[in-house]
Short mmCIF file of C-alpha atoms and ligand atoms in Angstrom, two decimals:
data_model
loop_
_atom_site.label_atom_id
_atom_site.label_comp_id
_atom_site.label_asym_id
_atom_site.label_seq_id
_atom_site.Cartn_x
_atom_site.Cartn_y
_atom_site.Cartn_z
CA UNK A 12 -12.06 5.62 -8.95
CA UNK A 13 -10.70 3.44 -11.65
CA UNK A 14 -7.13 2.50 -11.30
CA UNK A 15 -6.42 4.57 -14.86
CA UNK A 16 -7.54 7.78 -12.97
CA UNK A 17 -5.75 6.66 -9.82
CA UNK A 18 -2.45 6.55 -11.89
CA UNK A 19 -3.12 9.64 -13.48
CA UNK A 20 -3.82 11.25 -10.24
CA UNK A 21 -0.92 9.60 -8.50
CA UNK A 22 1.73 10.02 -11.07
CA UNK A 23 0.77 13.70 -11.46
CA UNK A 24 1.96 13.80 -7.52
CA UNK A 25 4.62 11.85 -8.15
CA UNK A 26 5.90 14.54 -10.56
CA UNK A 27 5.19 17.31 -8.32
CA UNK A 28 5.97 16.80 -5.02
CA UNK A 29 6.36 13.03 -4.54
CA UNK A 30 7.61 13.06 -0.52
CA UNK A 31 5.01 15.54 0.06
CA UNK A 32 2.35 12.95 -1.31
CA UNK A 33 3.42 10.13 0.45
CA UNK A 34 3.91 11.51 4.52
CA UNK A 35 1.66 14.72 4.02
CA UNK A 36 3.30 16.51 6.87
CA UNK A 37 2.11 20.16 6.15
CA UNK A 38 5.25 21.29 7.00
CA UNK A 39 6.98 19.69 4.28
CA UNK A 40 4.27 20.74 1.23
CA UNK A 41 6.49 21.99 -1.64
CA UNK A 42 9.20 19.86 -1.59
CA UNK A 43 10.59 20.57 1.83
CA UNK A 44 11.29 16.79 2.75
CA UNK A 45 14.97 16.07 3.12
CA UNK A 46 15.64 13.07 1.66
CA UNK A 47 17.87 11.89 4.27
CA UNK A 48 15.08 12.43 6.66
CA UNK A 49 12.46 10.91 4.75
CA UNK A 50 14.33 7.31 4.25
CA UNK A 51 15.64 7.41 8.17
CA UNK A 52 11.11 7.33 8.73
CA UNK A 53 11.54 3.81 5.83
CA UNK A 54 13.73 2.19 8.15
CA UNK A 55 12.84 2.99 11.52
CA UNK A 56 9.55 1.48 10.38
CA UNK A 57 10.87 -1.53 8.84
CA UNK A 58 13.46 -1.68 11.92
CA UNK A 59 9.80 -2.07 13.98
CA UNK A 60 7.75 -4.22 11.70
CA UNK A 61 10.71 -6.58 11.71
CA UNK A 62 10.98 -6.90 15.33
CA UNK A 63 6.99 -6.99 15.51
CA UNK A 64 7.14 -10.14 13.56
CA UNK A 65 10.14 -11.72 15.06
CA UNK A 66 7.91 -11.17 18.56
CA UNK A 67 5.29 -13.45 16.76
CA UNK A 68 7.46 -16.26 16.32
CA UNK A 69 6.96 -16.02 12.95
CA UNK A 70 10.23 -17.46 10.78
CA UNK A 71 10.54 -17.49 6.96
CA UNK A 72 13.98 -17.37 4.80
CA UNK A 73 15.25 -13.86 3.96
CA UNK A 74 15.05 -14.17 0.24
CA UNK A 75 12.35 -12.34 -1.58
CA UNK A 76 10.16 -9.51 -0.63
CA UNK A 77 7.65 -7.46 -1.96
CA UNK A 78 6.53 -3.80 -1.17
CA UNK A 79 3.27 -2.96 -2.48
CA UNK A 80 2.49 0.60 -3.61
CA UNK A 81 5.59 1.33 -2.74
CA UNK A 82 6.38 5.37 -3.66
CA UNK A 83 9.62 6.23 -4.08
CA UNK A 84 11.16 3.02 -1.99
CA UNK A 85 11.46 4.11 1.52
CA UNK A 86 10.31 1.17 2.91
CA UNK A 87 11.55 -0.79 -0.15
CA UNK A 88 15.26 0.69 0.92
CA UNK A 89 14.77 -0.27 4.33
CA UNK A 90 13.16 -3.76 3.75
CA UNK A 91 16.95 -4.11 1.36
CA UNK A 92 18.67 -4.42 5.03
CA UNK A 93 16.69 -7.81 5.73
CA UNK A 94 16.09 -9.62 2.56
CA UNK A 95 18.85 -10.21 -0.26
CA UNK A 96 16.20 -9.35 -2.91
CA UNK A 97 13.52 -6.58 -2.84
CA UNK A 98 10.40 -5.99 -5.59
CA UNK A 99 8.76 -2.11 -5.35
CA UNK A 100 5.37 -1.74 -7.19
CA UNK A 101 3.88 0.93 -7.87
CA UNK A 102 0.96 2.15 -10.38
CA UNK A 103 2.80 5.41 -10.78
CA UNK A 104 5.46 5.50 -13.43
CA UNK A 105 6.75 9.20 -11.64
CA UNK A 106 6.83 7.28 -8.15
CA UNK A 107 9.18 4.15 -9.91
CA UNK A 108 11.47 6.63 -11.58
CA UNK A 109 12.01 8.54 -8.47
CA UNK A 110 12.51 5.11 -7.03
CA UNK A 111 15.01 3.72 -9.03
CA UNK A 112 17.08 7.10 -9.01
CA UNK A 113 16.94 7.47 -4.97
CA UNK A 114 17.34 3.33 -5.02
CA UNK A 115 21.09 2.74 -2.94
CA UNK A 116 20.97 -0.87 -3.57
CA UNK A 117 21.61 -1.41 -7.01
CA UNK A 118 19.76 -4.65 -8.24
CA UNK A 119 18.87 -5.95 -4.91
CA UNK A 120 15.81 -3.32 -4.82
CA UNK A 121 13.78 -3.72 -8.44
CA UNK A 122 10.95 -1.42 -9.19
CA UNK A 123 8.13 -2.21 -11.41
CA UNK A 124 5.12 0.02 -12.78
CA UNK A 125 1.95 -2.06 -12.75
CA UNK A 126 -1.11 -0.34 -14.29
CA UNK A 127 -3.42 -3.40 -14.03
CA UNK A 128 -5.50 -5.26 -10.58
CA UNK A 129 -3.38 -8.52 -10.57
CA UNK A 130 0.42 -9.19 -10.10
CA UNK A 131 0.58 -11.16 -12.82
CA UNK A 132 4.05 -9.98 -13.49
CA UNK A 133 4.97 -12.50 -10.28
CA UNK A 134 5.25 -15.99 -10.41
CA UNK A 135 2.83 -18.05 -7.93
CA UNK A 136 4.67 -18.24 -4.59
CA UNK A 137 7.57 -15.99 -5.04
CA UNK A 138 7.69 -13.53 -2.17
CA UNK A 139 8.40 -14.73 1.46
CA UNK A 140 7.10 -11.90 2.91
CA UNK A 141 4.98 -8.85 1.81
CA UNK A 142 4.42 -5.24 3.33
CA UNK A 143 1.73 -2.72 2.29
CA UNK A 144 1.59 0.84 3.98
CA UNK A 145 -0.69 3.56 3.18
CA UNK A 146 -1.69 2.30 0.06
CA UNK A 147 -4.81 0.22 0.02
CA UNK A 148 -6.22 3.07 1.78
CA UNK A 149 -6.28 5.11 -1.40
CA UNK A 150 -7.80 2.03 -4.19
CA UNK A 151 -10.99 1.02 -4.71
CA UNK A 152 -12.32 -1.95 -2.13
CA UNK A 153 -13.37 -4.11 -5.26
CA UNK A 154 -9.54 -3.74 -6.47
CA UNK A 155 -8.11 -3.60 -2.81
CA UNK A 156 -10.05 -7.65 -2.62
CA UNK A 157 -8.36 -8.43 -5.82
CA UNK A 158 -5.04 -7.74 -4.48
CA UNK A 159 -5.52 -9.47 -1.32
CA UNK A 160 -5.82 -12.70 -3.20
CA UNK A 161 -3.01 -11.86 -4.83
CA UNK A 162 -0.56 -11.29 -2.26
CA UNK A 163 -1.63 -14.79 -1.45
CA UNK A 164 -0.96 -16.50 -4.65
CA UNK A 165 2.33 -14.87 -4.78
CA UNK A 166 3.31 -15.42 -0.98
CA UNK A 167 5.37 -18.61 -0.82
CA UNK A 168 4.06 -21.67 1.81
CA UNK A 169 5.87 -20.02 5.50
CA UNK A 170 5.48 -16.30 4.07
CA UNK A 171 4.40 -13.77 5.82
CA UNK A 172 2.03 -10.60 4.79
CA UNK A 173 1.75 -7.47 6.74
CA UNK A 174 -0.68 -4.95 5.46
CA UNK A 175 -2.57 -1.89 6.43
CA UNK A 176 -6.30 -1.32 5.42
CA UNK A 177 -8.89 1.52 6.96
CA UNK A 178 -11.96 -0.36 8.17
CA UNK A 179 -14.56 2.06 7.92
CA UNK A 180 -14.96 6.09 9.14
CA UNK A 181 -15.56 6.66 12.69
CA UNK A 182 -18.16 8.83 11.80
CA UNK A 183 -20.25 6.99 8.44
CA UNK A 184 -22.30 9.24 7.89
CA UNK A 185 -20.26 12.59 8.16
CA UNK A 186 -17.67 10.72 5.92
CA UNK A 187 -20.43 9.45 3.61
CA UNK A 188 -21.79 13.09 2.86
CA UNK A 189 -18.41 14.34 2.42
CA UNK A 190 -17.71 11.01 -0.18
CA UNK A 191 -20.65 11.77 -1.95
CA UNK A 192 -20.59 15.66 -2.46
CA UNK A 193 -17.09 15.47 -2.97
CA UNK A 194 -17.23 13.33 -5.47
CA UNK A 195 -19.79 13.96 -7.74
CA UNK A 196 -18.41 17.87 -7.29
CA UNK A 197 -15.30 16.08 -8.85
CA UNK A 198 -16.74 14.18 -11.56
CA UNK A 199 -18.42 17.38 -12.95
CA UNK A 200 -15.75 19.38 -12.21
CA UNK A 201 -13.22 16.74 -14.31
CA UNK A 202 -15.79 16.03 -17.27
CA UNK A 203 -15.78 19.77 -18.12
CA UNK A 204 -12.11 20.69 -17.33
CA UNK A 205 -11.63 22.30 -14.34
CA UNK A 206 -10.39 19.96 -12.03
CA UNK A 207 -6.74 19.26 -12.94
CA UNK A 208 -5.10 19.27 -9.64
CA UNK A 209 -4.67 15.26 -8.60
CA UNK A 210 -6.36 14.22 -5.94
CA UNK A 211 -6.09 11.31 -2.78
CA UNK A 212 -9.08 9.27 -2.16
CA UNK A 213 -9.51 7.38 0.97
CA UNK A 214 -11.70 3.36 1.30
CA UNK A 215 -11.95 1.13 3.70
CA UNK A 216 -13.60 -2.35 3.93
CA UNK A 217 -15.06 -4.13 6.94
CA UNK A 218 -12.38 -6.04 9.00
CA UNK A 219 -14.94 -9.18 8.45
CA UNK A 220 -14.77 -9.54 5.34
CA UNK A 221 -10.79 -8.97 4.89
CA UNK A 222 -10.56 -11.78 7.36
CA UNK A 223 -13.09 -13.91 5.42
CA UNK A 224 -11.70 -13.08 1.71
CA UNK A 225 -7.96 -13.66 3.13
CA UNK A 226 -8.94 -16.96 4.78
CA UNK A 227 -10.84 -18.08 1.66
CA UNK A 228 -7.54 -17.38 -0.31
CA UNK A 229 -4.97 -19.60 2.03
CA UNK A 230 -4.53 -16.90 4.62
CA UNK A 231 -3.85 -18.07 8.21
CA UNK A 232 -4.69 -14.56 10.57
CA UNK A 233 -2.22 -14.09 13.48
CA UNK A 234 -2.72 -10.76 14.45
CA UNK A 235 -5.14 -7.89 13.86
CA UNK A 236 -4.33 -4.54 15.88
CA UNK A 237 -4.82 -1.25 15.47
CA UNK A 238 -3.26 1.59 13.19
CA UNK A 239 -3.12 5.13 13.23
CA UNK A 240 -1.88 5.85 9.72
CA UNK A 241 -5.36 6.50 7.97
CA UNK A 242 -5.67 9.76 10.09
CA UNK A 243 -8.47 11.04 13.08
CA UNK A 244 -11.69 10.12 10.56
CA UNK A 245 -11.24 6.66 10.23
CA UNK A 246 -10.49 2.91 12.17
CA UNK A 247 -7.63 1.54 10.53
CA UNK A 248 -6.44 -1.59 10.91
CA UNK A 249 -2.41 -3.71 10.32
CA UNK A 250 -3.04 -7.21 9.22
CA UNK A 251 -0.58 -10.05 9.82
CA UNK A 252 -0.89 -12.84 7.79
CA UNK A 253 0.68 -16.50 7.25
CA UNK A 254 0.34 -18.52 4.46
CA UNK A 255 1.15 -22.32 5.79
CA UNK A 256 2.32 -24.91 4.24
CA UNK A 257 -0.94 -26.61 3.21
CA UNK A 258 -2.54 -23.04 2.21
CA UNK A 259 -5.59 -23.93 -0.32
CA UNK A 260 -8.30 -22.00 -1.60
CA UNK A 261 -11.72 -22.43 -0.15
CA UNK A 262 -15.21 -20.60 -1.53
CA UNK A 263 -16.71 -17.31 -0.69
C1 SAM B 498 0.94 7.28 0.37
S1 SAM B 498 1.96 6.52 -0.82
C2 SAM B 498 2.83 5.31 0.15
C3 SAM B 498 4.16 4.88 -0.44
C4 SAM B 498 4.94 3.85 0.38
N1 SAM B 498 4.12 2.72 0.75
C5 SAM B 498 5.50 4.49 1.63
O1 SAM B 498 4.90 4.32 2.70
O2 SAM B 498 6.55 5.15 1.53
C6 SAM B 498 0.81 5.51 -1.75
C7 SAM B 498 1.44 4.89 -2.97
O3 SAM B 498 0.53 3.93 -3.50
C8 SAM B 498 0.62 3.98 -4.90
N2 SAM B 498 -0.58 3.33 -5.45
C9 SAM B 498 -1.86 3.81 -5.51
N3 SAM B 498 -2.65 2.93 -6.12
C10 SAM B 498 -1.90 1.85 -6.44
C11 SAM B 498 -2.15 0.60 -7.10
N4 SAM B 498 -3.36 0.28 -7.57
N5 SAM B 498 -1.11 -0.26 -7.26
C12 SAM B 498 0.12 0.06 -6.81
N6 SAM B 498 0.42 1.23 -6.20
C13 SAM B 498 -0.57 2.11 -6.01
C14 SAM B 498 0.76 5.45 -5.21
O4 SAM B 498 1.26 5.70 -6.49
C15 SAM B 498 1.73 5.89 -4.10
O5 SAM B 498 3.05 5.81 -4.50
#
């Protein structure tokens, strides 16, 4: 899906029901989340992550930090209780509005729409550390590789990415017939008009070759485990990243 559908799709749930679409609890379809309750899930997993990291030894100043794809900011919120400065991006313009209204921390948390596959809106080494949750799950691998290189070229020298990504179904084939029928039963659907609920794709790419592409780009791999988020059907995986001080770029 081309990231101009995926906004379309993605700011038509951020219109809708925009807690629903990011933790799909069925019990909370129709806008039953309670805000309260949805932020307190933001920062008991940044109140995790940061203690994850800490238990890697892994040290880098508490300036800037990025949340990719980051909904309404409830892990942007949560990551505002660490780092003095906080950057939400989302491609849904629905998703940064809801952001910026539910946002507690006035300018410390800054939310930016970004329609395109780059971050050229940052400056090379900016962020100190970057988080991704259940996001590159729903782009298209040949984007999701164009971000990876990004969060490196943004990541300052001693920064620190954390990132979930599926790896593949645990079941290819089942998952590949449902892919397939589903979406060319989409396409048609769309071209003539009848399709005009959004919908949430899922992608994965092989844990090889995000290791290779994020070592190519300056990445230094500490940790790889494993990650329930992407549901029963696939093997998902939470990267954590370093970018030393030397990081260069090597060839693919
Ligand atoms: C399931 S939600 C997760 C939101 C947030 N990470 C959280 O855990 O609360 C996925 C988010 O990714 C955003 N998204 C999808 N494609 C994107 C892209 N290419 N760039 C930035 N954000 C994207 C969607 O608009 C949506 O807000």
């Amino acid at each position: 899906m081309k990231i101009q559908d995926l906004q379309k799709d993605w700011d038509a749930f951020g219109r809708s029901d925009p807690l629903w679409a990011i933790i799909t609890d069925p019990s909370k379809l129709g806008r039953r989340w309670e805000p309260e309750d949805f932020f307190a899930m933001g920062v008991q997993e940044i109140d995790a992550l940061m203690k994850e990291v800490a238990g890697l030894g892994l040290e880098f100043p508490r300036r800037r930090a990025l949340d990719f794809g980051c909904g309404v900011g409830r892990l942007s919120q949560a990551l505002a209780s660490y780092f003095d400065e906080v950057h939400g991006v989302d491609v849904a313009p629905s998703m940064i509005e809801g952001a910026e209204r539910f946002n507690r921390h006035g300018d410390r948390c800054r939310f930016h729409v970004n329609s395109v596959d780059s971050l050229a809106l940052f400056a090379e080494n900016y962020f100190y550390f970057i988080y991704s949750n259940i996001t590159l799950q729903h782009i298209e691998p040949i984007y999701t590789k164009r971000y990876l290189a990004e969060f490196l070229r943004v990541l300052a020298p001693g920064g620190v990415l954390v990132f979930q990504l599926p790896h593949r179904p645990f079941s290819p084939f089942k998952q590949w017939v449902k892919h397939s029928l589903a979406s060319t039963a989409l396409s048609v659907f769309r071209r003539f008009g009848y399709l005009s609920r959004p919908i949430m794709v899922m992608n994965g790419i092989a844990h090889d070759e995000v290791i290779r592409l994020l070592e190519c780009h300056g990445g230094k791999m500490i940790k790889v485990v494993d990650d329930p988020s992407a549901g029963r059907d696939w093997r998902s995986y939470r990267y954590f990243v370093a970018k030393p001080n030397h990081a260069g770029r090597g060839q693919l």
